[in-house]
Structures are given as structure tokens and as C-alpha cells.
Coordinates of C-alpha atoms and ligand atoms in Angstrom, one line a residue:
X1 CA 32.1 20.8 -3.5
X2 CA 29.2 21.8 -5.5
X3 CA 25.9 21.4 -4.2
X4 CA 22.7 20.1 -6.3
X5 CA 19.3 20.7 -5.5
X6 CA 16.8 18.4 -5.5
X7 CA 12.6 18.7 -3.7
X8 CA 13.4 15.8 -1.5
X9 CA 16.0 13.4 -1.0
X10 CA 14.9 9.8 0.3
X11 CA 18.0 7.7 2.5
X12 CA 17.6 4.1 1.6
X13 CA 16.7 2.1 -1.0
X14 CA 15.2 -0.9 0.9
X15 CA 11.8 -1.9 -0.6
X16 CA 10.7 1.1 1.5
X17 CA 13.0 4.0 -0.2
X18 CA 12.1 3.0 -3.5
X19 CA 8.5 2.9 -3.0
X20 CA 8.9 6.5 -1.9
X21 CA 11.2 7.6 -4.9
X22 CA 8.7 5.5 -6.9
X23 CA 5.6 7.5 -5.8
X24 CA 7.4 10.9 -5.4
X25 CA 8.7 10.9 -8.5
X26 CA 5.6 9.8 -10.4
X27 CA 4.1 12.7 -9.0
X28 CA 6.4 15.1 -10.3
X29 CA 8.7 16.0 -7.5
X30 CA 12.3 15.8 -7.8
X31 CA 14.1 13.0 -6.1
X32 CA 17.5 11.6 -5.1
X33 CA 17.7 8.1 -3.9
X34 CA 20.3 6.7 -2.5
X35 CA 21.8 3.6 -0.5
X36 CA 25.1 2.6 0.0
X37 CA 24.1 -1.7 -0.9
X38 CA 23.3 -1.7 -4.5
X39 CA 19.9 -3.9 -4.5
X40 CA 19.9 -7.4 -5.2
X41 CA 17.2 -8.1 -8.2
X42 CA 17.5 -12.3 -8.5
X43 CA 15.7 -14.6 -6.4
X44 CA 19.2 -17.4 -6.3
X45 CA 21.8 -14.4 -5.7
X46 CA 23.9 -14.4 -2.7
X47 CA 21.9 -11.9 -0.3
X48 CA 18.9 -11.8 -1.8
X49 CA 15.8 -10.9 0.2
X50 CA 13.7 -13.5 0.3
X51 CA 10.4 -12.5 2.2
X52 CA 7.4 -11.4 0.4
X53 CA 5.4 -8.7 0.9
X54 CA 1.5 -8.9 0.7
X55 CA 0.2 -5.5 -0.4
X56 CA -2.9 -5.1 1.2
X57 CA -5.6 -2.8 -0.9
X58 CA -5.1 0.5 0.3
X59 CA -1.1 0.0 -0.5
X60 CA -2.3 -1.6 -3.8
X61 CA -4.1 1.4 -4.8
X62 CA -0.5 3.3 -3.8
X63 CA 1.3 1.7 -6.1
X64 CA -1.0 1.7 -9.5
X65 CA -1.1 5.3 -8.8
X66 CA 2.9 5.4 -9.2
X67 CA 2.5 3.7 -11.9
X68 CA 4.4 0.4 -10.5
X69 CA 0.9 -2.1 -10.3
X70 CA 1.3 -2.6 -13.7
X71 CA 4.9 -4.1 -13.2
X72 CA 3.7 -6.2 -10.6
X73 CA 0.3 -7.3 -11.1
X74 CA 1.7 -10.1 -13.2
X75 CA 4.3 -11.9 -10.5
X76 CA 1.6 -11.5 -8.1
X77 CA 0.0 -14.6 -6.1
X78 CA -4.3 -13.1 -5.3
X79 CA -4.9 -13.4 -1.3
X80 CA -8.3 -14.3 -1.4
X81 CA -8.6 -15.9 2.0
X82 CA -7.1 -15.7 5.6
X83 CA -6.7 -18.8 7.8
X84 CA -6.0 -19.1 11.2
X85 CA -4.9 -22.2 12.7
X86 CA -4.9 -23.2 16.6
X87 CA -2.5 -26.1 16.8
X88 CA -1.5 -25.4 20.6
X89 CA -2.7 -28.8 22.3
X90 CA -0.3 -31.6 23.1
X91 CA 0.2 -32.6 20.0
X92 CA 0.8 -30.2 16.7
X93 CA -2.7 -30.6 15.2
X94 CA -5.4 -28.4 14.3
X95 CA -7.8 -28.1 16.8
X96 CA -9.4 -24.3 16.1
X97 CA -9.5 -23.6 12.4
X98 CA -11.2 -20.0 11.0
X99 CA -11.3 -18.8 7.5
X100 CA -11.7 -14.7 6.9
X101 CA -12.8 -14.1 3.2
X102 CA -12.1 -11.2 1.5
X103 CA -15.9 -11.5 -0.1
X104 CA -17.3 -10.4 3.4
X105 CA -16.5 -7.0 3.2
X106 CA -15.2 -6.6 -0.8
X107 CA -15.3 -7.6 -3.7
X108 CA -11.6 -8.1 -4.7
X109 CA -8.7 -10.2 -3.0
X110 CA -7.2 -9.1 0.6
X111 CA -4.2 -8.7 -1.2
X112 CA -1.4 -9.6 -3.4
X113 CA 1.7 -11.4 -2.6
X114 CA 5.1 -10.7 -4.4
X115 CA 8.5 -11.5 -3.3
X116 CA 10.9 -8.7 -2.1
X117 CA 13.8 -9.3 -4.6
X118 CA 11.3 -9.2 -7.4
X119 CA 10.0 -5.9 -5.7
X120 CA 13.4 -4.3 -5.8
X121 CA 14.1 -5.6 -9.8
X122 CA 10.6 -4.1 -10.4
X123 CA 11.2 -0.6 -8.6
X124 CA 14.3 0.0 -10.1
X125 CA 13.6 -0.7 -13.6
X126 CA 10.6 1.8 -13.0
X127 CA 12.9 4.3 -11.8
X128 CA 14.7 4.0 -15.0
X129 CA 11.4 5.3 -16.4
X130 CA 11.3 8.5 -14.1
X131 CA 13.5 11.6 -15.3
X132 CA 12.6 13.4 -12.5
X133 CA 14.1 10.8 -9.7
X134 CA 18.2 10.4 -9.7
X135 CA 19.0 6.5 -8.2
X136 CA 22.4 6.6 -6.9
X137 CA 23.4 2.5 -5.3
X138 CA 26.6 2.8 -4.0
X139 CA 26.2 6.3 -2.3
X140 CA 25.0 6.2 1.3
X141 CA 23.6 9.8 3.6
X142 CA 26.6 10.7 6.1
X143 CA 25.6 13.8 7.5
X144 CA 22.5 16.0 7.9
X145 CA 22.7 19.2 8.5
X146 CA 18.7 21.4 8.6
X147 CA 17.2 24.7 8.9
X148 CA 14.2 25.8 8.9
X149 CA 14.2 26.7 5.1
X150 CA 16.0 23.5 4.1
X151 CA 18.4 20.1 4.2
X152 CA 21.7 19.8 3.6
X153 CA 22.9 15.7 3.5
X154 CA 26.1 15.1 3.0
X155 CA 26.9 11.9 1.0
X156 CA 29.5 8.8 1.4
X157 CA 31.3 10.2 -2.0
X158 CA 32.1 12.9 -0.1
X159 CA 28.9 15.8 -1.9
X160 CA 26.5 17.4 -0.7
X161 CA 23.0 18.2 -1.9
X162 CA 20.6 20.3 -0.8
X163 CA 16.4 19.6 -0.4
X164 CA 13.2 20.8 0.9
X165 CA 12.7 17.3 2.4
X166 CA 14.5 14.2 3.4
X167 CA 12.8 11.1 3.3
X168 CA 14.1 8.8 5.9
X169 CA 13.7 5.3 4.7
X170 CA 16.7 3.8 6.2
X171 CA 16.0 0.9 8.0
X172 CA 15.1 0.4 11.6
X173 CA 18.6 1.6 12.7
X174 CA 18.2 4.8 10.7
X175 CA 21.2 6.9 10.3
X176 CA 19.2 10.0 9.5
X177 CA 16.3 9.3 12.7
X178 CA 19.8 9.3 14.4
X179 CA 21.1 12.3 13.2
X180 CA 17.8 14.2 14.0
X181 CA 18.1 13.2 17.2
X182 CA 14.6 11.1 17.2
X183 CA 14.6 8.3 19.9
X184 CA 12.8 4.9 19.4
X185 CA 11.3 2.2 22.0
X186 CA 12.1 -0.9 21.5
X187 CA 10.7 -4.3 22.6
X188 CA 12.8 -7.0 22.1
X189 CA 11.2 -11.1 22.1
X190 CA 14.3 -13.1 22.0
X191 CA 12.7 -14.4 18.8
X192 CA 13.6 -14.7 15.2
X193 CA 12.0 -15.8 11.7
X194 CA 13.2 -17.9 9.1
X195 CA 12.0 -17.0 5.6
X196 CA 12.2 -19.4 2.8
X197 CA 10.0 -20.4 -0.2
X198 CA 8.0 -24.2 -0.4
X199 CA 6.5 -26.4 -3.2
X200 CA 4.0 -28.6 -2.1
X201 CA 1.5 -30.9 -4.0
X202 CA -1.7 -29.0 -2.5
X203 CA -2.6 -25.6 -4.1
X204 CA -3.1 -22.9 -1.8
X205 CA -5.9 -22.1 -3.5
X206 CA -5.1 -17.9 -2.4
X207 CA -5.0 -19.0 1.1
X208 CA -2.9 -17.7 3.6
X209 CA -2.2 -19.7 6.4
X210 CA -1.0 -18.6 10.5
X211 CA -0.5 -21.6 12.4
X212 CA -0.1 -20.6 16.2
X213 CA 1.4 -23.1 18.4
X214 CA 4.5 -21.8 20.4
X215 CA 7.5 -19.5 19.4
X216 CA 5.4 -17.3 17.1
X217 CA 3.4 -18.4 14.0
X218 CA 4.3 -20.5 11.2
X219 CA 2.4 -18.5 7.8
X220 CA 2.3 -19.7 4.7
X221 CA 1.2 -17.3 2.1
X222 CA 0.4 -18.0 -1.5
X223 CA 3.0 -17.4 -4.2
X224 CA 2.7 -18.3 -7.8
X225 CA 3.3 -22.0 -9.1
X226 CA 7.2 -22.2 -9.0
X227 CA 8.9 -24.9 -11.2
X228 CA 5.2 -25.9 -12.1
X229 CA 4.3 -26.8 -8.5
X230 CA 1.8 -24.6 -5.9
X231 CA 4.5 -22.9 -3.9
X232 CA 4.1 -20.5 -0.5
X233 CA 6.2 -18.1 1.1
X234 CA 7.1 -19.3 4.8
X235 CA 7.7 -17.2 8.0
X236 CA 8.4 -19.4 10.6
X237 CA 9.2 -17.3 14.0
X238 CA 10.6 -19.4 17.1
X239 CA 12.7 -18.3 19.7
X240 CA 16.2 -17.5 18.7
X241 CA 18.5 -20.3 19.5
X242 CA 15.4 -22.6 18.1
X243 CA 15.5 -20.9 14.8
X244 CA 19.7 -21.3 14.8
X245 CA 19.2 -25.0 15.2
X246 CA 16.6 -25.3 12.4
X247 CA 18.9 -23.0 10.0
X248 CA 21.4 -25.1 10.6
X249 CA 19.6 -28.6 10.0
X250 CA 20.2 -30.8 7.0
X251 CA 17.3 -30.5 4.2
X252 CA 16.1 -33.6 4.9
X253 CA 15.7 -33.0 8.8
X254 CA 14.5 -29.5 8.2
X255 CA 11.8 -30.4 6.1
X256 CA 10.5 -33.0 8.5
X257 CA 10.0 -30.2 11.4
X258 CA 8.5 -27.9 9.0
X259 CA 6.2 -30.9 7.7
X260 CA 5.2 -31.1 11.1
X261 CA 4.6 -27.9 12.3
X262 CA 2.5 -27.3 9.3
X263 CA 0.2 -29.6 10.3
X264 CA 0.4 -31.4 6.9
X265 CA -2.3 -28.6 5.7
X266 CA -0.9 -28.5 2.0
X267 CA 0.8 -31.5 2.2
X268 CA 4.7 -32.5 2.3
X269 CA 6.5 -29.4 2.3
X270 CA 9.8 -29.4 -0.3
X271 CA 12.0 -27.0 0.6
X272 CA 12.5 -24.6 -2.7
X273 CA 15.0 -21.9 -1.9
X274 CA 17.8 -20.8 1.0
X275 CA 16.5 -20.1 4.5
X276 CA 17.3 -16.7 5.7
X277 CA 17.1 -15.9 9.1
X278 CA 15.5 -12.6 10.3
X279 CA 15.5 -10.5 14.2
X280 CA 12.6 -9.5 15.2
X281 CA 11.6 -6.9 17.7
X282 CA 8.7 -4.0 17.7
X283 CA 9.7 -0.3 17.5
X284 CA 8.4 3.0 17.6
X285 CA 10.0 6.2 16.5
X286 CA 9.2 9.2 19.8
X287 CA 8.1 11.0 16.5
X288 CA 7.4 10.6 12.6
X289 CA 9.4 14.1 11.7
X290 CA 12.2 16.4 12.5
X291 CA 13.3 19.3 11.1
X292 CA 13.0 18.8 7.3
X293 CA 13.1 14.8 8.1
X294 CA 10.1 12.7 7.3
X295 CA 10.4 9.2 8.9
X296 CA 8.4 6.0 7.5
X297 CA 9.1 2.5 7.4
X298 CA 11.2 1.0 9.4
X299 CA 12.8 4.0 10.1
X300 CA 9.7 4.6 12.2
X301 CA 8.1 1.5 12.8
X302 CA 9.6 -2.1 12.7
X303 CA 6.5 -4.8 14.1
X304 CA 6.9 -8.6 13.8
X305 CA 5.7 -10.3 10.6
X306 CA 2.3 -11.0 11.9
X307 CA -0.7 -10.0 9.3
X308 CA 1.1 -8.4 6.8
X309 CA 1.6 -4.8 8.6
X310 CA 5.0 -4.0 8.3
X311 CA 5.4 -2.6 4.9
X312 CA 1.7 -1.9 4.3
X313 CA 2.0 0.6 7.4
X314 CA 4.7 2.2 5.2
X315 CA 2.9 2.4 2.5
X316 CA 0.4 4.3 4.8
X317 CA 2.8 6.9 5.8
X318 CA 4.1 7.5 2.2
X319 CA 0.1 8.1 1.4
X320 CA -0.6 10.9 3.8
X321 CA 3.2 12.1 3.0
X322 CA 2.1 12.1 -0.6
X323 CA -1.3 13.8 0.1
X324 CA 0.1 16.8 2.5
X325 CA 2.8 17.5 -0.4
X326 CA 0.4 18.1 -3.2
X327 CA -2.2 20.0 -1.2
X328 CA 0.5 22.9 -0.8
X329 CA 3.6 21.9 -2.7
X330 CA 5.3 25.0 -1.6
X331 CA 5.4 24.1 2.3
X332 CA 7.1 20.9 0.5
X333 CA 8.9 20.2 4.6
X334 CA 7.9 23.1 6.0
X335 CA 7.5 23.0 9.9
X336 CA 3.5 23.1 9.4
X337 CA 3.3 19.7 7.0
X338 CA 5.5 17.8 9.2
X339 CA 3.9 18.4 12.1
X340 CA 0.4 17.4 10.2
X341 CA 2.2 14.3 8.9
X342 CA 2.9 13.2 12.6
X343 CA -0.3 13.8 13.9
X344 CA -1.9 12.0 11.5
X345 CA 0.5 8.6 11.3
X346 CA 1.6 8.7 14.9
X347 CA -1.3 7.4 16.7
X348 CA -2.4 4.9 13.9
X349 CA 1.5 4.0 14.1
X350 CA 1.3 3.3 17.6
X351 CA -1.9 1.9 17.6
X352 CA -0.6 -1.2 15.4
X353 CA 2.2 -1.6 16.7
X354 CA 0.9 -2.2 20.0
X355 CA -2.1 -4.8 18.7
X356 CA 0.9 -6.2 16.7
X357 CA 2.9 -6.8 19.7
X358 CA -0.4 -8.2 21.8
X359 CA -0.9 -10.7 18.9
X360 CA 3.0 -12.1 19.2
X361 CA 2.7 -12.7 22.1
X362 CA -0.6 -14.4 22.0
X363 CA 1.8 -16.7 19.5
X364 CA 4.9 -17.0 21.4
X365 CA 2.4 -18.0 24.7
X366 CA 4.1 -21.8 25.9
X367 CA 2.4 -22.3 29.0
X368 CA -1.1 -24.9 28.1
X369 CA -3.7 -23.1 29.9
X370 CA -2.8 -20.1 28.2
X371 CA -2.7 -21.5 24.6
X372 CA -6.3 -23.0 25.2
X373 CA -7.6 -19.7 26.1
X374 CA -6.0 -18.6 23.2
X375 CA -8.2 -21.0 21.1
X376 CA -11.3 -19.9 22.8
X377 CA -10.3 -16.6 22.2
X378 CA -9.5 -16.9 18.3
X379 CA -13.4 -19.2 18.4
X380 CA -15.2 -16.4 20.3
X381 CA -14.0 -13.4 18.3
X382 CA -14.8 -15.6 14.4
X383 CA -18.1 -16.1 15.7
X384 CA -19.1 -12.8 16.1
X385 CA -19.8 -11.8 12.3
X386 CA -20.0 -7.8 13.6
X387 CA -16.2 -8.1 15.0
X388 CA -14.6 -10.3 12.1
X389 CA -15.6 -8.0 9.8
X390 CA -14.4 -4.6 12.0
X391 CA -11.2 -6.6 12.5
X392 CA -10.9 -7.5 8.9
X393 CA -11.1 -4.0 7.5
X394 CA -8.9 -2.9 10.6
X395 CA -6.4 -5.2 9.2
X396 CA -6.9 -3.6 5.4
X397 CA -5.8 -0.8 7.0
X398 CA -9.3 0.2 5.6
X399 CA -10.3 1.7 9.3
X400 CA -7.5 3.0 11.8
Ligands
LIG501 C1 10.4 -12.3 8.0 C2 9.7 -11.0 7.6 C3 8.5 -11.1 6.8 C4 7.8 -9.9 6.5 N1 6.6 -10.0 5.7 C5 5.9 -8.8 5.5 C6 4.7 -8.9 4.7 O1 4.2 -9.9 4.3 N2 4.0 -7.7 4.5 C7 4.5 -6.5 4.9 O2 3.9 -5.5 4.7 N3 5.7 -6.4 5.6 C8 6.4 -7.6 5.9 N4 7.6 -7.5 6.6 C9 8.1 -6.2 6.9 C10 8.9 -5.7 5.6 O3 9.7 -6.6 5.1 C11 9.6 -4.4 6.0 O4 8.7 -3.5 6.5 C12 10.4 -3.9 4.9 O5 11.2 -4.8 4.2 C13 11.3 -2.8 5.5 O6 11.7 -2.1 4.5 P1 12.6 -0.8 4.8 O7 12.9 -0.4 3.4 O8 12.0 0.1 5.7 O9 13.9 -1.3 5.5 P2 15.2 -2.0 5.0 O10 14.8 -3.1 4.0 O11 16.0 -2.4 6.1 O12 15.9 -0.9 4.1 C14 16.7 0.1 4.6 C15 17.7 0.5 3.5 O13 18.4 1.6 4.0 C16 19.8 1.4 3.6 N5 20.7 2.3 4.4 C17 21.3 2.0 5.5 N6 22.1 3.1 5.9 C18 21.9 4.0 4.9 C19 22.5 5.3 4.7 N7 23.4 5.8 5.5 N8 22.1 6.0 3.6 C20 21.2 5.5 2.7 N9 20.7 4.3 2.9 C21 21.0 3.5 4.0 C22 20.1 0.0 3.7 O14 21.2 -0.4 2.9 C23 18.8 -0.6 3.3 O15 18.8 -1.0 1.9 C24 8.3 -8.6 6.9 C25 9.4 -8.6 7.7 C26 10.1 -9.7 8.1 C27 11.3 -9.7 9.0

């Protein structure tokens, strides 16, 4: 079998993979992408992905410099303030509420929310747009075989090509992490989400909303008018056999529960697209590279849906990837970059994860003495104007 060259070679197109072929290629490297499920680009198709992603600013600024923000600026919902909601007392109410405005530390939005399908139609018409990055859907990594000098991956159609760096983007069960021999720790919650979209007669006015009661929060975050009504995207985390139940409900009796777990805040919620259902667990790669193997995303990191980290922490790796390739393009996977790369996203890595995990928990808490401390908690920390703000540009991913 012939084998073709290419800088690097990315496994996965998730949301992940084609960021990475996105901003790789716009830089000017050469780039196979591949994934063996073709992506699904319309919101009503069978499979589609129906979270959203809210790019914070430093993932914004990522993406305009591939050249994708101008795709996406226009299907984008402005996140212009963050709520938090303590409805743990006996009854679902709000009894702590705390806005965090993006005009305390900037002068532009948190961030933007878009929908994941609309991400992947996005991404892969840019591609299109790319000569130096090969999509392949259809073709998955089988086999990795490294040196020091290079990669070889061996592909499901039965080729190999040969790269300076592969790009692991392959979900949180990672074929390539696996064939590199990199172990993760995983925490597992018994929990799940449901994602789905809502219309509601109350505009959101580019708020996001966590409501924390038991089970994990209930966020709504802003999405454009859909059908000429305000609309959200929900995550709505319980624990595991709860979430089954409420999948399984009739319309009519889902919306109720939602309606009141939402505290009413925007209204009757109307139910405006499937519910998929989602695992969640937290997970930490033992390392961000191997040999000629770069790890982000999920391949590296999976944290629960809990202030829009996941995907802006990939973003994050894919900036300081970027960065140490185009200081010295010719140590494009050498020994010397990757070990640079995981000093400098491991600890950040970790660092979230772990504050990510504290902060589920926090949710998930059922007991009543514990949920009222958590109120006093969320109180204590809003009224300290120094700390908001620290916390708000920690969450930007502004300060690691
Ligand atoms: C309910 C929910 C809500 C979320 N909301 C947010 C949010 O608001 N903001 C945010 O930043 N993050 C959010 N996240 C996290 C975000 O969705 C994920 O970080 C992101 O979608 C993961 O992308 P990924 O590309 O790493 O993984 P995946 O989407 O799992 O993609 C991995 C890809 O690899 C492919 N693959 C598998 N095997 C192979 C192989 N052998 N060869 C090649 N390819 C292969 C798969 O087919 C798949 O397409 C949320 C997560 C959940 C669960």
C-alpha cells in the first residue's frame, strides 16, 4: 500500500477534530482528518447533536483566526450575563439569585452560544475552503505505529499515511490515547444530562441560567429566536435512572417537570426539539502527549457540562498546540514540543477539572443542611466584588 504524507493527521472529527483541522489548516499545515461517522449537519436528523457550545472569548478569538468566526458569528445567540440560581429549599423556588456581567471585567459578551450540529455543517463547509486539509468521513485511525522521526496510522480502508504529528481528537474513549499507551482517571457520578432545545414566551435577554437544586444543574442558555419565539438550550443533569424516566415521559408530563424545575424563570417551557440523553463522568489523560501523539479534547479531558469548560478547554489546548508549532515548524512533534505542550496544558487541565468536579458535586448535594450552605456559599463568594471578578476571568479562561 502506498503511503501519503501529510504534517499532521488529526483522529476524529467530533466538534473537536475539526476545530483542529480547521485551525491547522488555516495556518498552512497539511492535514488529514478523518472519522469513521460521517457528521450529521441538520438540527431534525436522526443523531444529530443537539448541545450547544458557548465559546468563551479566548476560544472566540481561536476561531476568527481560522477564519471560521465569520461562519458563525451570524447563528450565534451573545452571552451577556451569567445567573445562578439556588432553588435547594423545600420547595423548587429561588431563594439565592446572583447575576455575573460580562461589563465587570469587559467590554464584549462572555460568550457566544451555537448549537453543535450547526458547528459541524459550519466546520465542514470551511474545510471545503482549505486545500491544504484532506477530510475523509467514512475512514477511521486503526493502528499507530511512532518513531522518534515520525507516525505511521494505519486507516479503516486498509492505507497508511505517514505524519510528523497526530492529533488525537477522538473522543473520551480515544483509540489513539489507547494505542499510545496513555492511561486516564476517571470519576464516575451515576449521573446523566438531557439536552434538548425550548421556546418560551420570556426573552432571555443573553442570560444564561444554572439552577442548582439536586441531581446537578438545570442551565438554560440563550439561543436565537427559533420559529419566531425566544428559545434556550437546556442541560438538565439528574441522576441516571431519573434522567431515563424523564426521557421517557410523554411531552405533556415532561414539560410540566421541566416547568417546574425551572422555577418558571422564563416562563412555560415548550418543548422544541428531541431530548438526547448524555453520560457524564470527569477524566484526565496521565499525560497530554506520546510519542508523535498530541492529545486534546475529550481525548484528554471529559468534565461535566457545568460553565461551559469542556470544549473551550479544547480550544485551549489547540491554542498552545498552534503556538509551539509555528514558533519552530520544523520540530512540528518532535520530543521537545510535546513535552512543552504537556507542561503547559497539564496542570491548567487538571486544575479545571478538579474545580469542575468540586462544583458537581456542590450540585448533585441532596442532603438540606448541605444545600443551605451551599446558598450561603454561592451569597458569600457574589458579595465579594474582588473574588467574582477573579472567578469570572478564571472562568474566561482569561487567568489559569
Ligand atoms: C450535555 C453536554 C453539554 C455540553 N455543553 C458544553 C458547552 O456549553 N460548552 C463547552 O465548551 N463544552 C460543552 N460540552 C462539552 C463538549 O460537548 C465536548 O467537549 C465536545 O463535544 C467533545 O468533543 P470531542 O470532539 O472531543 O469528542 P466527540 O464529540 O466524542 O468526538 C470524537 C470523534 O472521534 C471519532 N472517532 C472515534 N473513533 C475514531 C477513530 N478510530 N478514528 C477517527 N475518529 C474516531 C468519533 O466518531 C467522534 O466523531 C458539553 C457536553 C455535554 C455532555
Amino acid at each position: 500500500m502506498p503511503q501519503a504524507e501529510y504534517d499532521i493527521v488529526v483522529s476524529g472529527g467530533g466538534v473537536a477534530g475539526l476545530a483542529a483541522a480547521c485551525v491547522f489548516g488555516s495556518a498552512g499545515f497539511s492535514v488529514l482528518c478523518v472519522d469513521p461517522a460521517p457528521p450529521i449537519t441538520a438540527r431534525d436528523a436522526e443523531g444529530s447533536d443537539l448541545r450547544t457550545t458557548a465559546f468563551l472569548q479566548p476560544a472566540q478569538a481561536l476561531l476568527d483566526r481560522a477564519g471560521l468566526w465569520a461562519r458563525l458569528e451570524p447563528h450565534a445567540a451573545d452571552l451577556q450575563v451569567m445567573r445562578i440560581v439556588d432553588a435547594g429549599g423545600e420547595v423548587p423556588e429561588p431563594r439565592v439569585m446572583r447575576e455575573f456581567d460580562a461589563s465587570d471585567i469587559s467590554d464584549r459578551p462572555f460568550g457566544w452560544n451555537l448549537p453543535n450540529w450547526l458547528l459541524r455543517r459550519e466546520m465542514v463547509a470551511h474545510l471545503e475552503n482549505l486545500p491544504s486539509v484532506t477530510f475523509r468521513p467514512g475512514t477511521g485511525t486503526t493502528t499507530l505505529f511512532t518513531r522518534e522521526s515520525e507516525a505511521r496510522v494505519g486507516l479503516s480502508d486498509g492505507s497508511r499515511v505517514r505524519c510528523r504529528l497526530v492529533i488525537a481528537a477522538d473522543g473520551r474513549n480515544s483509540p489513539i490515547r489507547e494505542a499510545a499507551g496513555v492511561e486516564v482517571k476517571t470519576t464516575r457520578y451515576g449521573q446523566k444530562a438531557l439536552a434538548f432545545a425550548v421556546t418560551h414566551p420570556i426573552p432571555h435577554e443573553n442570560v444564561s441560567t444554572e439552577i442548582h437544586r439536586s441531581g446537578g444543574p438545570f442551565t438554560l442558555v440563550p439561543l436565537p429566536d427559533h420559529d419566531g419565539r425566544p428559545s434556550s438550550a437546556i442541560v438538565w443533569m439528574e441522576e441516571g435512572p431519573e434522567v431515563a424516566r424523564l426521557a421517557a415521559l410523554p411531552v405533556a408530563a415532561f414539560e410540566a417537570e421541566m416547568n417546574t424545575r425551572s422555577c418558571h424563570l422564563f416562563g412555560p417551557l415548550t418543548l422544541a426539539s428531541r431530548r438526547t440523553v448524555w453520560p457524564i463522568i470527569s477524566q484526565v489523560a496521565e499525560r497530554m502527549s506520546a510519542e508523535r501523539v498530541a492529545l486534546v479534547a475529550e481525548a484528554a479531558h471529559v468534565v461535566p457540562p457545568i460553565g461551559a469548560q469542556g470544549l473551550n478547554m479544547s480550544l485551549g489546548d489547540m491554542r498552545v498546540l498552534l503556538e509551539l508549532s509555528e514558533a519552530t515548524p520544523e520540530r512540528l512533534g518532535d520530543r521537545a514540543m510535546l513535552e512543552t505542550y504537556h507542561r503547559r496544558r497539564h496542570l491548567e487541565v487538571r486544575a479545571r477539572v478538579t474545580g469542575i468536579d468540586l462544583l458537581n458535586r456542590a450540585s448533585m448535594m441532596r442532603a438540606q443542611p448541605l444545600r443551605d450552605a451551599r446558598a450561603t456559599a454561592l451569597d458569600a463568594i457574589y458579595s465579594m466584588a474582588p473574588v467574582r471578578k477573579t472567578l469570572m476571568q478564571m472562568g474566561l479562561g482569561a487567568r489559569g
